[in-house]
Amino acid sequence: MLFLFFLAEINGVQLWQLFWLLSTLVLAVINWDHFIVEEKIFFFTSLILLGGGVWLFSVHWKQPLMVCALYYFSQKILPNSLGLGDLWLIALWSLFLSGHELLQLLLIASATGLVFYGYQVLRQKTPERLPFVPFLFIGLLCILLNHR
């Protein structure tokens, strides 16, 4: 479905967005199973995203600094609440999203994560921790579909 939707008209932006979504889907599946952001896949796909993103878009260079600062303060308030892999992923994505889109993405990801957690609690299978990348994938999918 993603191929059909994003490649309805083939151009560089849609190919880049499709790669972004598919690489995130791979990271989300690994994160779901192992609670890690696989470094080799992340760094490889990050280089491709950076190369294409710098060429295709105007990049928001200050936002990763703000994301890292917010991560630092959140770790002071709620230690170990967000993994370092999640930070690197969000910081990378913040290069290509406006501040408004980044907040939307985080809101969607957090809301879907809370809904999933609530559903698990209702099923009396309360998880000790949740992988966040699958919910970030849902947020990214919503943001990119909204652009179309």
mmCIF file of N, CA, C and O in Angstrom, residues 20-59:
data_model
loop_
_atom_site.group_PDB
_atom_site.id
_atom_site.type_symbol
_atom_site.label_atom_id
_atom_site.label_comp_id
_atom_site.label_asym_id
_atom_site.label_seq_id
_atom_site.Cartn_x
_atom_site.Cartn_y
_atom_site.Cartn_z
ATOM 1 N N TRP A 20 12.102 6.706 3.770
ATOM 2 C CA TRP A 20 12.021 7.106 5.180
ATOM 3 C C TRP A 20 11.025 6.209 5.919
ATOM 4 O O TRP A 20 11.317 5.677 6.989
ATOM 5 N N LEU A 21 9.857 6.020 5.342
ATOM 6 C CA LEU A 21 8.838 5.187 5.980
ATOM 7 C C LEU A 21 9.261 3.724 6.067
ATOM 8 O O LEU A 21 9.094 3.080 7.108
ATOM 9 N N LEU A 22 9.806 3.186 4.988
ATOM 10 C CA LEU A 22 10.186 1.772 4.992
ATOM 11 C C LEU A 22 11.347 1.502 5.939
ATOM 12 O O LEU A 22 11.354 0.480 6.638
ATOM 13 N N SER A 23 12.321 2.400 5.984
ATOM 14 C CA SER A 23 13.423 2.207 6.930
ATOM 15 C C SER A 23 12.924 2.320 8.368
ATOM 16 O O SER A 23 13.377 1.585 9.253
ATOM 17 N N THR A 24 11.967 3.200 8.598
ATOM 18 C CA THR A 24 11.380 3.322 9.936
ATOM 19 C C THR A 24 10.579 2.073 10.291
ATOM 20 O O THR A 24 10.598 1.623 11.443
ATOM 21 N N LEU A 25 9.895 1.510 9.316
ATOM 22 C CA LEU A 25 9.141 0.276 9.555
ATOM 23 C C LEU A 25 10.079 -0.853 9.975
ATOM 24 O O LEU A 25 9.780 -1.603 10.916
ATOM 25 N N VAL A 26 11.224 -0.968 9.320
ATOM 26 C CA VAL A 26 12.210 -1.989 9.693
ATOM 27 C C VAL A 26 12.689 -1.756 11.124
ATOM 28 O O VAL A 26 12.745 -2.691 11.943
ATOM 29 N N LEU A 27 13.024 -0.504 11.443
ATOM 30 C CA LEU A 27 13.468 -0.187 12.804
ATOM 31 C C LEU A 27 12.362 -0.433 13.826
ATOM 32 O O LEU A 27 12.629 -0.870 14.951
ATOM 33 N N ALA A 28 11.113 -0.177 13.451
ATOM 34 C CA ALA A 28 9.980 -0.379 14.363
ATOM 35 C C ALA A 28 9.792 -1.861 14.680
ATOM 36 O O ALA A 28 9.533 -2.220 15.835
ATOM 37 N N VAL A 29 9.918 -2.707 13.675
ATOM 38 C CA VAL A 29 9.754 -4.148 13.902
ATOM 39 C C VAL A 29 10.864 -4.667 14.820
ATOM 40 O O VAL A 29 10.610 -5.432 15.759
ATOM 41 N N ILE A 30 12.095 -4.220 14.577
ATOM 42 C CA ILE A 30 13.208 -4.635 15.442
ATOM 43 C C ILE A 30 13.011 -4.101 16.852
ATOM 44 O O ILE A 30 13.225 -4.818 17.841
ATOM 45 N N ASN A 31 12.572 -2.861 16.973
ATOM 46 C CA ASN A 31 12.333 -2.249 18.275
ATOM 47 C C ASN A 31 11.228 -2.979 19.030
ATOM 48 O O ASN A 31 11.292 -3.155 20.248
ATOM 49 N N TRP A 32 10.210 -3.409 18.308
ATOM 50 C CA TRP A 32 9.096 -4.137 18.926
ATOM 51 C C TRP A 32 9.578 -5.460 19.533
ATOM 52 O O TRP A 32 9.171 -5.833 20.630
ATOM 53 N N ASP A 33 10.460 -6.146 18.818
ATOM 54 C CA ASP A 33 10.932 -7.458 19.274
ATOM 55 C C ASP A 33 12.042 -7.380 20.316
ATOM 56 O O ASP A 33 12.087 -8.186 21.241
ATOM 57 N N HIS A 34 12.971 -6.414 20.153
ATOM 58 C CA HIS A 34 14.183 -6.416 20.972
ATOM 59 C C HIS A 34 14.386 -5.166 21.828
ATOM 60 O O HIS A 34 15.385 -5.076 22.536
ATOM 61 N N PHE A 35 13.488 -4.181 21.716
ATOM 62 C CA PHE A 35 13.591 -2.934 22.483
ATOM 63 C C PHE A 35 14.899 -2.189 22.212
ATOM 64 O O PHE A 35 15.460 -1.572 23.115
ATOM 65 N N ILE A 36 15.395 -2.267 20.978
ATOM 66 C CA ILE A 36 16.586 -1.521 20.592
ATOM 67 C C ILE A 36 16.337 -0.852 19.238
ATOM 68 O O ILE A 36 15.467 -1.269 18.488
ATOM 69 N N VAL A 37 17.105 0.193 18.980
ATOM 70 C CA VAL A 37 17.172 0.768 17.646
ATOM 71 C C VAL A 37 18.472 0.237 17.062
ATOM 72 O O VAL A 37 19.563 0.602 17.524
ATOM 73 N N GLU A 38 18.358 -0.673 16.108
ATOM 74 C CA GLU A 38 19.527 -1.338 15.533
ATOM 75 C C GLU A 38 20.464 -0.304 14.917
ATOM 76 O O GLU A 38 20.103 0.383 13.960
ATOM 77 N N GLU A 39 21.679 -0.205 15.473
ATOM 78 C CA GLU A 39 22.613 0.848 15.088
ATOM 79 C C GLU A 39 23.033 0.774 13.626
ATOM 80 O O GLU A 39 23.072 1.795 12.941
ATOM 81 N N LYS A 40 23.369 -0.411 13.140
ATOM 82 C CA LYS A 40 23.859 -0.530 11.762
ATOM 83 C C LYS A 40 22.805 -0.074 10.761
ATOM 84 O O LYS A 40 23.107 0.658 9.824
ATOM 85 N N ILE A 41 21.573 -0.496 10.973
ATOM 86 C CA ILE A 41 20.482 -0.088 10.075
ATOM 87 C C ILE A 41 20.222 1.402 10.227
ATOM 88 O O ILE A 41 20.057 2.121 9.240
ATOM 89 N N PHE A 42 20.206 1.884 11.468
ATOM 90 C CA PHE A 42 19.934 3.298 11.708
ATOM 91 C C PHE A 42 20.980 4.180 11.038
ATOM 92 O O PHE A 42 20.645 5.143 10.349
ATOM 93 N N PHE A 43 22.251 3.882 11.238
ATOM 94 C CA PHE A 43 23.293 4.736 10.672
ATOM 95 C C PHE A 43 23.317 4.683 9.150
ATOM 96 O O PHE A 43 23.497 5.700 8.487
ATOM 97 N N PHE A 44 23.113 3.513 8.577
ATOM 98 C CA PHE A 44 23.080 3.384 7.118
ATOM 99 C C PHE A 44 21.923 4.186 6.525
ATOM 100 O O PHE A 44 22.098 4.969 5.595
ATOM 101 N N THR A 45 20.739 3.989 7.076
ATOM 102 C CA THR A 45 19.574 4.710 6.549
ATOM 103 C C THR A 45 19.664 6.207 6.849
ATOM 104 O O THR A 45 19.190 7.024 6.062
ATOM 105 N N SER A 46 20.284 6.570 7.960
ATOM 106 C CA SER A 46 20.450 7.993 8.297
ATOM 107 C C SER A 46 21.307 8.707 7.263
ATOM 108 O O SER A 46 21.010 9.848 6.885
ATOM 109 N N LEU A 47 22.359 8.052 6.813
ATOM 110 C CA LEU A 47 23.213 8.669 5.793
ATOM 111 C C LEU A 47 22.439 8.914 4.505
ATOM 112 O O LEU A 47 22.565 9.971 3.878
ATOM 113 N N ILE A 48 21.621 7.948 4.111
ATOM 114 C CA ILE A 48 20.818 8.106 2.899
ATOM 115 C C ILE A 48 19.778 9.212 3.099
ATOM 116 O O ILE A 48 19.584 10.058 2.227
ATOM 117 N N LEU A 49 19.117 9.213 4.266
ATOM 118 C CA LEU A 49 18.123 10.254 4.542
ATOM 119 C C LEU A 49 18.762 11.640 4.584
ATOM 120 O O LEU A 49 18.204 12.600 4.054
ATOM 121 N N LEU A 50 19.917 11.744 5.211
ATOM 122 C CA LEU A 50 20.596 13.042 5.275
ATOM 123 C C LEU A 50 21.005 13.519 3.888
ATOM 124 O O LEU A 50 20.792 14.683 3.539
ATOM 125 N N GLY A 51 21.597 12.624 3.115
ATOM 126 C CA GLY A 51 22.021 12.993 1.763
ATOM 127 C C GLY A 51 20.853 13.459 0.914
ATOM 128 O O GLY A 51 20.904 14.527 0.285
ATOM 129 N N GLY A 52 19.790 12.692 0.894
ATOM 130 C CA GLY A 52 18.615 13.059 0.116
ATOM 131 C C GLY A 52 17.884 14.253 0.685
ATOM 132 O O GLY A 52 17.420 15.127 -0.043
ATOM 133 N N GLY A 53 17.778 14.308 2.011
ATOM 134 C CA GLY A 53 17.052 15.396 2.659
ATOM 135 C C GLY A 53 17.709 16.744 2.475
ATOM 136 O O GLY A 53 17.042 17.746 2.225
ATOM 137 N N VAL A 54 19.040 16.783 2.564
ATOM 138 C CA VAL A 54 19.762 18.040 2.374
ATOM 139 C C VAL A 54 19.611 18.509 0.930
ATOM 140 O O VAL A 54 19.500 19.701 0.664
ATOM 141 N N TRP A 55 19.569 17.573 0.011
ATOM 142 C CA TRP A 55 19.444 17.918 -1.403
ATOM 143 C C TRP A 55 18.021 18.355 -1.764
ATOM 144 O O TRP A 55 17.826 19.264 -2.564
ATOM 145 N N LEU A 56 17.007 17.724 -1.150
ATOM 146 C CA LEU A 56 15.615 17.967 -1.529
ATOM 147 C C LEU A 56 14.914 19.073 -0.731
ATOM 148 O O LEU A 56 13.968 19.677 -1.217
ATOM 149 N N PHE A 57 15.332 19.298 0.514
ATOM 150 C CA PHE A 57 14.589 20.186 1.412
ATOM 151 C C PHE A 57 15.507 21.211 2.054
ATOM 152 O O PHE A 57 16.723 21.071 2.057
ATOM 153 N N SER A 58 14.877 22.200 2.670
ATOM 154 C CA SER A 58 15.622 23.058 3.578
ATOM 155 C C SER A 58 15.592 22.361 4.940
ATOM 156 O O SER A 58 14.541 21.958 5.421
ATOM 157 N N VAL A 59 16.740 22.218 5.521
ATOM 158 C CA VAL A 59 16.881 21.433 6.743
ATOM 159 C C VAL A 59 16.806 22.355 7.954
ATOM 160 O O VAL A 59 17.334 23.461 7.942
#
